[in-house]
Tab-separated table of C-alpha atoms in Angstrom:
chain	number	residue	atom	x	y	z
A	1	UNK	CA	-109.028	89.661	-137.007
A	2	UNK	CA	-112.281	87.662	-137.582
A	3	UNK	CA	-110.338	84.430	-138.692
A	4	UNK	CA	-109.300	84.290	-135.156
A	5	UNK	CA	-112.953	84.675	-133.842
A	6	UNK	CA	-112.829	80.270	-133.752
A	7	UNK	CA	-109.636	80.111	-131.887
A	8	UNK	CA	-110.626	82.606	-129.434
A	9	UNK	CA	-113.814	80.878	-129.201
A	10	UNK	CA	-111.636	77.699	-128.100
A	11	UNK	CA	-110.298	79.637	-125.838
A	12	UNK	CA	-113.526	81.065	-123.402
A	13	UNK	CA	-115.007	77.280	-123.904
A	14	UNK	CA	-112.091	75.673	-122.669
A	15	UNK	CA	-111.730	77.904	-119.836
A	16	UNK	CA	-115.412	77.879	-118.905
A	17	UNK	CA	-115.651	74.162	-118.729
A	18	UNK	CA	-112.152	73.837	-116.533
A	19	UNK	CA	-114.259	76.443	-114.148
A	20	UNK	CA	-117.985	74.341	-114.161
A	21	UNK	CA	-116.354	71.714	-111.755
A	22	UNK	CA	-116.408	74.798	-109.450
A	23	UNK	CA	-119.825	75.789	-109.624
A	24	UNK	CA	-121.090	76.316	-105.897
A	25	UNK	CA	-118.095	74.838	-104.458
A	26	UNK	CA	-117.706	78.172	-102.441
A	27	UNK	CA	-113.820	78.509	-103.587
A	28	UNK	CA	-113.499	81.606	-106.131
A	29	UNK	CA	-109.792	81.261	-105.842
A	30	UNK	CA	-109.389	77.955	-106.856
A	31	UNK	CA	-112.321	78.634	-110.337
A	32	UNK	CA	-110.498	81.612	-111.283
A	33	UNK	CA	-107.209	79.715	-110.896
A	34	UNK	CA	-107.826	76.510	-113.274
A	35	UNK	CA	-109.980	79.174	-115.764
A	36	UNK	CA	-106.657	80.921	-115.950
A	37	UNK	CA	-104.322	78.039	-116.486
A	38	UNK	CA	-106.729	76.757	-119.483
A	39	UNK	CA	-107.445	80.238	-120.804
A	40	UNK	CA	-103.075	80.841	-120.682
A	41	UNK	CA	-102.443	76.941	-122.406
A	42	UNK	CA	-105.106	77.813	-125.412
A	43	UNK	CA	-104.036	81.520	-126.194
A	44	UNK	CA	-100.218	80.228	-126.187
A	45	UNK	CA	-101.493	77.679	-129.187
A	46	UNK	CA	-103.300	80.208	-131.457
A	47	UNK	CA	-100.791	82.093	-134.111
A	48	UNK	CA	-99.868	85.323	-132.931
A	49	UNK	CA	-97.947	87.307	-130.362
A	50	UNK	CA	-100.659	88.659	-128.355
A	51	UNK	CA	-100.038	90.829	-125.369
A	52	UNK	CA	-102.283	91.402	-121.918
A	53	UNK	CA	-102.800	95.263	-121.859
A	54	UNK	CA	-104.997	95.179	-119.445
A	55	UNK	CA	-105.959	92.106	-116.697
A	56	UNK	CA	-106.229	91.146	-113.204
A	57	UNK	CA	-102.435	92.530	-111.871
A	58	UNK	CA	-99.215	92.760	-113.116
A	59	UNK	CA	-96.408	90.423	-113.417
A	60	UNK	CA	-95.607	89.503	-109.865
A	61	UNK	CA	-99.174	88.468	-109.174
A	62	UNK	CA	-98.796	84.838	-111.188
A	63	UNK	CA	-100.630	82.715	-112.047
A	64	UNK	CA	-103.124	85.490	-113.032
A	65	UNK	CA	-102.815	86.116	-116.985
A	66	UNK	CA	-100.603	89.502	-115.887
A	67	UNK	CA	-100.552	92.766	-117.848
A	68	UNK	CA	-97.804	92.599	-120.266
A	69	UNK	CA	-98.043	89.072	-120.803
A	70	UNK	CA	-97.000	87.598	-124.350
A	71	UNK	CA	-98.980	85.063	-125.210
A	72	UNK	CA	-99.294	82.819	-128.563
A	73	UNK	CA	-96.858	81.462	-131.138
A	74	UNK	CA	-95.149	84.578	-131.972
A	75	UNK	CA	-95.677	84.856	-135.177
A	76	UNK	CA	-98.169	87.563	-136.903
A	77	UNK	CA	-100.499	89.323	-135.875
A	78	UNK	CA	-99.285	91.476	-132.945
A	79	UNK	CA	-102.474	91.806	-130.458
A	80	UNK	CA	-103.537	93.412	-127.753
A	81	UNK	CA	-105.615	91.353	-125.709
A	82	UNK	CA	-108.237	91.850	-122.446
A	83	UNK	CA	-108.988	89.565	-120.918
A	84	UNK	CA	-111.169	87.748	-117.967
A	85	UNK	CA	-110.964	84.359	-117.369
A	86	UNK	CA	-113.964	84.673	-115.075
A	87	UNK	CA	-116.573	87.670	-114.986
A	88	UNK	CA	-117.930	86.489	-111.940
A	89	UNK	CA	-116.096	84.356	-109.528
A	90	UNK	CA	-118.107	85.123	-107.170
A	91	UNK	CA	-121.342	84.040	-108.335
A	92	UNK	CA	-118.967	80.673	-109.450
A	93	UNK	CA	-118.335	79.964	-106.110
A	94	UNK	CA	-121.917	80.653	-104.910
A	95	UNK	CA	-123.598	78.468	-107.893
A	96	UNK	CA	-125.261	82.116	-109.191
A	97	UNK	CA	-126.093	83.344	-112.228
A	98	UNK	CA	-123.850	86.187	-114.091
A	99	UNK	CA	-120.992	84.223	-114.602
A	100	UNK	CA	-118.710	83.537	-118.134
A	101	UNK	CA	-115.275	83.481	-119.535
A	102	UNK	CA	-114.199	86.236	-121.535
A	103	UNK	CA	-111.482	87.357	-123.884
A	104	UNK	CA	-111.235	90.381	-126.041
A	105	UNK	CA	-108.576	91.433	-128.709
A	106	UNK	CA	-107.612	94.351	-131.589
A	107	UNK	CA	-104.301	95.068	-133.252
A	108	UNK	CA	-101.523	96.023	-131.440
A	109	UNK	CA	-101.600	99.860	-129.693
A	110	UNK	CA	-105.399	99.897	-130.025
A	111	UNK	CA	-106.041	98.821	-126.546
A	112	UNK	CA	-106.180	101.089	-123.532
A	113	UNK	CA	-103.059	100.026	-121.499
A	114	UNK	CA	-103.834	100.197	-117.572
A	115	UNK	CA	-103.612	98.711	-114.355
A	116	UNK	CA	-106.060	96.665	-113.021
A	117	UNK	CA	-108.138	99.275	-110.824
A	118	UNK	CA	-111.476	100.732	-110.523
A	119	UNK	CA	-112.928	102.612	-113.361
A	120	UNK	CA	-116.108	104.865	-114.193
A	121	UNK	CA	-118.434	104.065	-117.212
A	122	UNK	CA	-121.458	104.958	-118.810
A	123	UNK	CA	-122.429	103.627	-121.924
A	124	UNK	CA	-125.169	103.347	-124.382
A	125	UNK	CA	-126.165	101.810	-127.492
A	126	UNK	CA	-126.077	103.436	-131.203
A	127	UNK	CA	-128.856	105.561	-131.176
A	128	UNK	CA	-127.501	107.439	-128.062
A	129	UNK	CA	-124.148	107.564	-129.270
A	130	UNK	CA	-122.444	111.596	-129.255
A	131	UNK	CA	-124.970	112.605	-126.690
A	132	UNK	CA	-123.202	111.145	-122.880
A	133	UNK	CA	-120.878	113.010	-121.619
A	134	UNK	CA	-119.212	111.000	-118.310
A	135	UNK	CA	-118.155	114.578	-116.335
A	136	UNK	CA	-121.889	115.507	-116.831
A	137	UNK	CA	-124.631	115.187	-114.115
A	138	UNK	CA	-126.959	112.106	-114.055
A	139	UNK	CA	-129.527	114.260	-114.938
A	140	UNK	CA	-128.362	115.733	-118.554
A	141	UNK	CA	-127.275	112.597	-119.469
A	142	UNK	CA	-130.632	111.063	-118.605
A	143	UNK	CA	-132.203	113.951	-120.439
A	144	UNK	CA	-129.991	113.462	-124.077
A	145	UNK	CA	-130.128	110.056	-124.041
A	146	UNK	CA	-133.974	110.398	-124.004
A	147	UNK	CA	-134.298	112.657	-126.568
A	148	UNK	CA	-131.903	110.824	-128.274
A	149	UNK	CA	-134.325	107.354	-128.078
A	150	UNK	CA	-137.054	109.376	-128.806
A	151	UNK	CA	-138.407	108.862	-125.145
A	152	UNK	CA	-139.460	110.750	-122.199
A	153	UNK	CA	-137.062	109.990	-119.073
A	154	UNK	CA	-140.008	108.180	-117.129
A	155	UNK	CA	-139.436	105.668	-120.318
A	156	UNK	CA	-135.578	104.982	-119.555
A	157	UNK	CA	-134.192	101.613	-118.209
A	158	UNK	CA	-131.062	102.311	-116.932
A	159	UNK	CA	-128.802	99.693	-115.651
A	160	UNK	CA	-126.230	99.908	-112.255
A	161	UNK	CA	-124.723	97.363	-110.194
A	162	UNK	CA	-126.118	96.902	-107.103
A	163	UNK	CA	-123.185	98.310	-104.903
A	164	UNK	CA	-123.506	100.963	-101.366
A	165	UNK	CA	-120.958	102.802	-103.573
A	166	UNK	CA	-123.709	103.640	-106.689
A	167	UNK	CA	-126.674	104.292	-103.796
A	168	UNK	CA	-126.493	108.145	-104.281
A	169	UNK	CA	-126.838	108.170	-108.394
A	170	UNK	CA	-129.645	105.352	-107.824
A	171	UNK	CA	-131.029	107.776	-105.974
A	172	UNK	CA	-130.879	110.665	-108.809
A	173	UNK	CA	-132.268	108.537	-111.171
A	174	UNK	CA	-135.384	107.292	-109.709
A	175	UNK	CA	-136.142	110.928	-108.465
A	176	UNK	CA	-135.810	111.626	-111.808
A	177	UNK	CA	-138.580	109.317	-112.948
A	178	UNK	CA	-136.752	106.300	-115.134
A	179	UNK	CA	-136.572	102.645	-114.028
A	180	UNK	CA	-133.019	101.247	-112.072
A	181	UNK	CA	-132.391	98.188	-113.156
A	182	UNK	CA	-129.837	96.818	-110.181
A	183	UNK	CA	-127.350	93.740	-111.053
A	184	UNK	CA	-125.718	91.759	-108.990
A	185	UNK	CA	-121.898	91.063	-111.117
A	186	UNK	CA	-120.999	90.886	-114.160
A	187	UNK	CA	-120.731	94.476	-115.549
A	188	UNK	CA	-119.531	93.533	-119.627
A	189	UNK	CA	-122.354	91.643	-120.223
A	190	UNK	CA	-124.627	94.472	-118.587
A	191	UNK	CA	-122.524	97.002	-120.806
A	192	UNK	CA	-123.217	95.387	-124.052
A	193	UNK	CA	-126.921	94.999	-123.336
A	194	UNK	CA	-127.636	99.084	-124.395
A	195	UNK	CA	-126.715	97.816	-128.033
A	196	UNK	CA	-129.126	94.947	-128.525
A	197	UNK	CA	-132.578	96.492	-128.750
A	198	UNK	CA	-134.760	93.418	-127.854
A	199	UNK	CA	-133.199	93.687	-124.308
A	200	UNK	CA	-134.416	97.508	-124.548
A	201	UNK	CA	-131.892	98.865	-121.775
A	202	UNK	CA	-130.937	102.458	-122.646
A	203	UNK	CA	-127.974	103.248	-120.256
A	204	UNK	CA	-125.354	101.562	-118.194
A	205	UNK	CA	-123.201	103.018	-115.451
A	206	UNK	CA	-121.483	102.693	-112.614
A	207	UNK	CA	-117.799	102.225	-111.206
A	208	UNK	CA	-116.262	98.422	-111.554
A	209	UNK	CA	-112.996	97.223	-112.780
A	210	UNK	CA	-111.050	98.511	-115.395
A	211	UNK	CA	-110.778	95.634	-116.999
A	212	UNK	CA	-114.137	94.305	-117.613
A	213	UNK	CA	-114.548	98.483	-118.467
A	214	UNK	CA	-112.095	97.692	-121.697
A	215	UNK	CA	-113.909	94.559	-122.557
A	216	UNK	CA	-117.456	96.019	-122.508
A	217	UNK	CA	-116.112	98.973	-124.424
A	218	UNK	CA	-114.570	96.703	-127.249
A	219	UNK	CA	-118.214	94.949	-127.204
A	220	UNK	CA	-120.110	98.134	-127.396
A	221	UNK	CA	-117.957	99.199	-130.242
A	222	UNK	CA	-118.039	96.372	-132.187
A	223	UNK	CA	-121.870	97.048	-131.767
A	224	UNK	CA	-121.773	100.728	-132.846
A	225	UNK	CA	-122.476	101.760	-128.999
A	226	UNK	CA	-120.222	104.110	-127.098
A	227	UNK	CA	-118.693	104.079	-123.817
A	228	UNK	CA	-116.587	106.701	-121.750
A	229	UNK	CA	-114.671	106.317	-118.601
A	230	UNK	CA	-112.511	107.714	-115.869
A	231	UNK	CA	-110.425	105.482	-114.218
A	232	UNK	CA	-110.438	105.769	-110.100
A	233	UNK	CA	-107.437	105.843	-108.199
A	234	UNK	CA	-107.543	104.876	-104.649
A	235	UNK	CA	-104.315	106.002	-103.638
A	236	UNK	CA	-101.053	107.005	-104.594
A	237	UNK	CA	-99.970	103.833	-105.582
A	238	UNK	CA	-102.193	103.250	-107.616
A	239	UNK	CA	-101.480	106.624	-109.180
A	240	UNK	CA	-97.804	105.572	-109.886
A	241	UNK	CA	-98.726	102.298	-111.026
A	242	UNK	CA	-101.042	104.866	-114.123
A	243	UNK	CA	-98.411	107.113	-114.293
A	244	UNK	CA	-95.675	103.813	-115.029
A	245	UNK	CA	-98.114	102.793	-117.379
A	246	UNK	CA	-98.062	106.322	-119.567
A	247	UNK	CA	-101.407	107.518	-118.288
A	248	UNK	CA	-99.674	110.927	-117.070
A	249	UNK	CA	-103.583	112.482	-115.875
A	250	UNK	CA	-104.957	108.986	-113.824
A	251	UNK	CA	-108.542	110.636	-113.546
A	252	UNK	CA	-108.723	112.044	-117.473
A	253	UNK	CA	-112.240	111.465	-119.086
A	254	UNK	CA	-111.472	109.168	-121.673
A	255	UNK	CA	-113.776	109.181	-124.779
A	256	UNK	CA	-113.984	105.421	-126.674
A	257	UNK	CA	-111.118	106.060	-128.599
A	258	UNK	CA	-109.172	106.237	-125.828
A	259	UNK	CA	-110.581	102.899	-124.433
A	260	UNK	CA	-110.348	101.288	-127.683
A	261	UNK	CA	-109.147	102.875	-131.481
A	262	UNK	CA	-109.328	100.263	-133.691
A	263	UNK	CA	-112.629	98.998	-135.563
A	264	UNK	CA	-110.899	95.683	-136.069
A	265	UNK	CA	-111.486	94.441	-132.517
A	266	UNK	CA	-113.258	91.416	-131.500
A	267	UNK	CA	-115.016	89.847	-128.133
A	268	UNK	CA	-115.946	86.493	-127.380
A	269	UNK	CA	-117.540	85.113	-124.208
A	270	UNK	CA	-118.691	81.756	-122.610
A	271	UNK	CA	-121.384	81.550	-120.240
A	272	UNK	CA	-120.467	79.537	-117.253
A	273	UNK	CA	-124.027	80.196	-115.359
A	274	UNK	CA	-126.642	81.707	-116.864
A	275	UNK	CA	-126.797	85.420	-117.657
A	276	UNK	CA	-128.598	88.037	-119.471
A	277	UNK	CA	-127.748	86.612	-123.290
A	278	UNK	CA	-126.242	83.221	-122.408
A	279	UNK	CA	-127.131	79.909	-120.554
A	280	UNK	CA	-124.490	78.519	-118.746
A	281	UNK	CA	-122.790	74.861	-119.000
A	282	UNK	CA	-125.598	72.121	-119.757
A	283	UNK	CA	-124.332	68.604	-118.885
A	284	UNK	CA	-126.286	65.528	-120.321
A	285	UNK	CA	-125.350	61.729	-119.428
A	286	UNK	CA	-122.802	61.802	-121.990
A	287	UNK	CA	-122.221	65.554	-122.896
A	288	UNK	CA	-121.725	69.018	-122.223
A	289	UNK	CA	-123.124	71.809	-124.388
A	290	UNK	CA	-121.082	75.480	-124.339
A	291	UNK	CA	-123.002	78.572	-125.362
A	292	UNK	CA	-121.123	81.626	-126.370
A	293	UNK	CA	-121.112	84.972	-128.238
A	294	UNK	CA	-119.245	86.036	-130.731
A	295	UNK	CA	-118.996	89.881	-131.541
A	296	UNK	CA	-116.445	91.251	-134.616
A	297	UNK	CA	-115.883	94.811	-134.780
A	298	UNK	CA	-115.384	95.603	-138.155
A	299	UNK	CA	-118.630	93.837	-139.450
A	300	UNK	CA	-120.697	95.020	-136.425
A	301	UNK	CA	-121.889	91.014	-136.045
A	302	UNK	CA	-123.015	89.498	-133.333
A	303	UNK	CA	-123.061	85.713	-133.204
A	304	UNK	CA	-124.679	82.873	-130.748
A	305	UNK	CA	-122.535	79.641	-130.836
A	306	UNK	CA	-123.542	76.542	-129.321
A	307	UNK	CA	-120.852	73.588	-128.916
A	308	UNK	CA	-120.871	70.021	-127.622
A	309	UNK	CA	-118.280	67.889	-126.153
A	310	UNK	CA	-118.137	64.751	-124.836
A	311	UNK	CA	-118.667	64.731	-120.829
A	312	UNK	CA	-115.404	63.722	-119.701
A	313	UNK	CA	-114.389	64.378	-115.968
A	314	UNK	CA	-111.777	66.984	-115.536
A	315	UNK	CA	-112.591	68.219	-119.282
A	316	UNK	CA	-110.276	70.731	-119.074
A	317	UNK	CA	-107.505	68.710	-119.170
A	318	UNK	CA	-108.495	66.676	-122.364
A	319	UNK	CA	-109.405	69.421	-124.711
């Protein structure tokens, strides 16, 4: 897996550059649109036969990279890939921060195959790891992840996106003493942060989509984190789409290994604007300078990339 960390990394820069030109141009539509076109004409170059398992829709929602999408050469190895060509179109449009291309991978049938929906998550970094339990009040979980850090629960930093829908377990937690850190989008990046210990975030929750829920899982894997979930069915379509997808119990806790089973998994992300870990595009007279991270699974390495290419307009046509 990690000789395809560079191609990948191809990938998220390419993408992320084709979506700059959009930057506060108040069309999300049209960013997430050329990120996907780029993100689809770079995977279909790399050598593989990589498959969406999980992504923004399913087949008759082109141009969107659909779920069960084959992408690359077709030749060895057989992937499964999640993916978002932009974690934050939103903040695109609106010239915000929290905004990147992203792309995660392991071999084939380690992925959680599912629509895209909303899901539940909680995660936390290695030296919480065994002690969440997602069907488990705020509370306990707040009180084992403390013990588990060594800290009282006045000491926590706990992380949730600022949505009416979270306003309740905000709430909990501040009657219970530890510190809400609210975000605005972006909820991978947010996810990871529990597993880098000069950020010093202890947990992350909250319900967002499914699949930025895979991707952060893969990262906080890769990491030695671990993340559980519960996918969140709106109605009975979207129960039918779960059950056409093999997930016969939509609303099952699902530990990590049910998110993602494989150890050989990677993640790689481009910052478009500037988030918690990355800047965003930097464009000079004559160039543009991409800053991304690199995460491999098996290795448990995180790396910070920084590449420059020539300013060109439209670069996402040229690279």
């Amino acid at each position: 897996m990690e000789p395809l960390l560079f191609d990948f990394l191809k990938v998220t820069e390419s993408s992320a550059l084709a979506a700059k030109q959009w930057v506060g141009r108040g069309d999300k539509f049209a960013a997430d649109e050329i990120a996907t076109k780029t993100m689809r004409e770079h995977l279909n170059r790399i050598n593989m036969k990589g498959k969406i398992v999980i992504g923004e829709g399913e087949i008759d929602d082109a141009p969107m990279l659909h779920i069960g999408e084959v992408l690359g050469s077709g030749a060895d190895p057989e992937l499964d890939i999640a993916v978002d060509p932009i974690e934050g179109t939103t903040p695109t449009a609106n010239g915000q921060d929290n905004a990147m291309t992203v792309i995660a991978a392991a071999p084939k049938g380690n992925l959680l195959h599912a629509p895209d929906m909303y899901m539940e998550k909680i995660a936390v970094g290695a030296d919480a790891k065994g002690k969440i339990n997602i069907e488990a009040p705020i509370i306990e979980n707040l009180q084992a992840v403390a013990e588990a850090k060594g800290k009282t629960v006045d000491e926590l930093n706990v992380l949730i996106q600022d949505r009416p829908r979270h306003q309740e377990t905000i709430d909990k937690i501040r009657q219970s003493g530890a510190k809400v850190h609210l975000f605005k989008d972006g909820d991978v990046i947010y996810a990871i942060s529990t597993c880098i210990k000069r950020v010093d975030m202890d947990l992350f929750l909250g319900i967002g989509g499914a699949p930025e829920g895979v991707l952060g899982a893969i990262g906080v894997k890769s990491l030695g984190g671990e993340m559980q979930a519960k996918l969140k069915p709106r109605n009975d379509e979207e129960i039918e789409r779960c059950k056409g997808m093999g997930i016969t119990i939509p609303e099952k806790a699902l530990n990590h290994e049910d998110l993602v089973k494989s150890d050989h998994c990677m993640l790689v992300a481009t910052g478009i604007t500037n988030n918690l870990f990355l800047r965003g595009i930097e464009s000079g007279s004559e160039q543009q300078t991409t800053h991304s991270l690199l995460i491999a699974g098996k290795a448990q390495q995180l790396r910070y990339v920084e590449t420059q290419y020539p300013l060109v307009k439209e670069a996402y046509e040229t690279l």
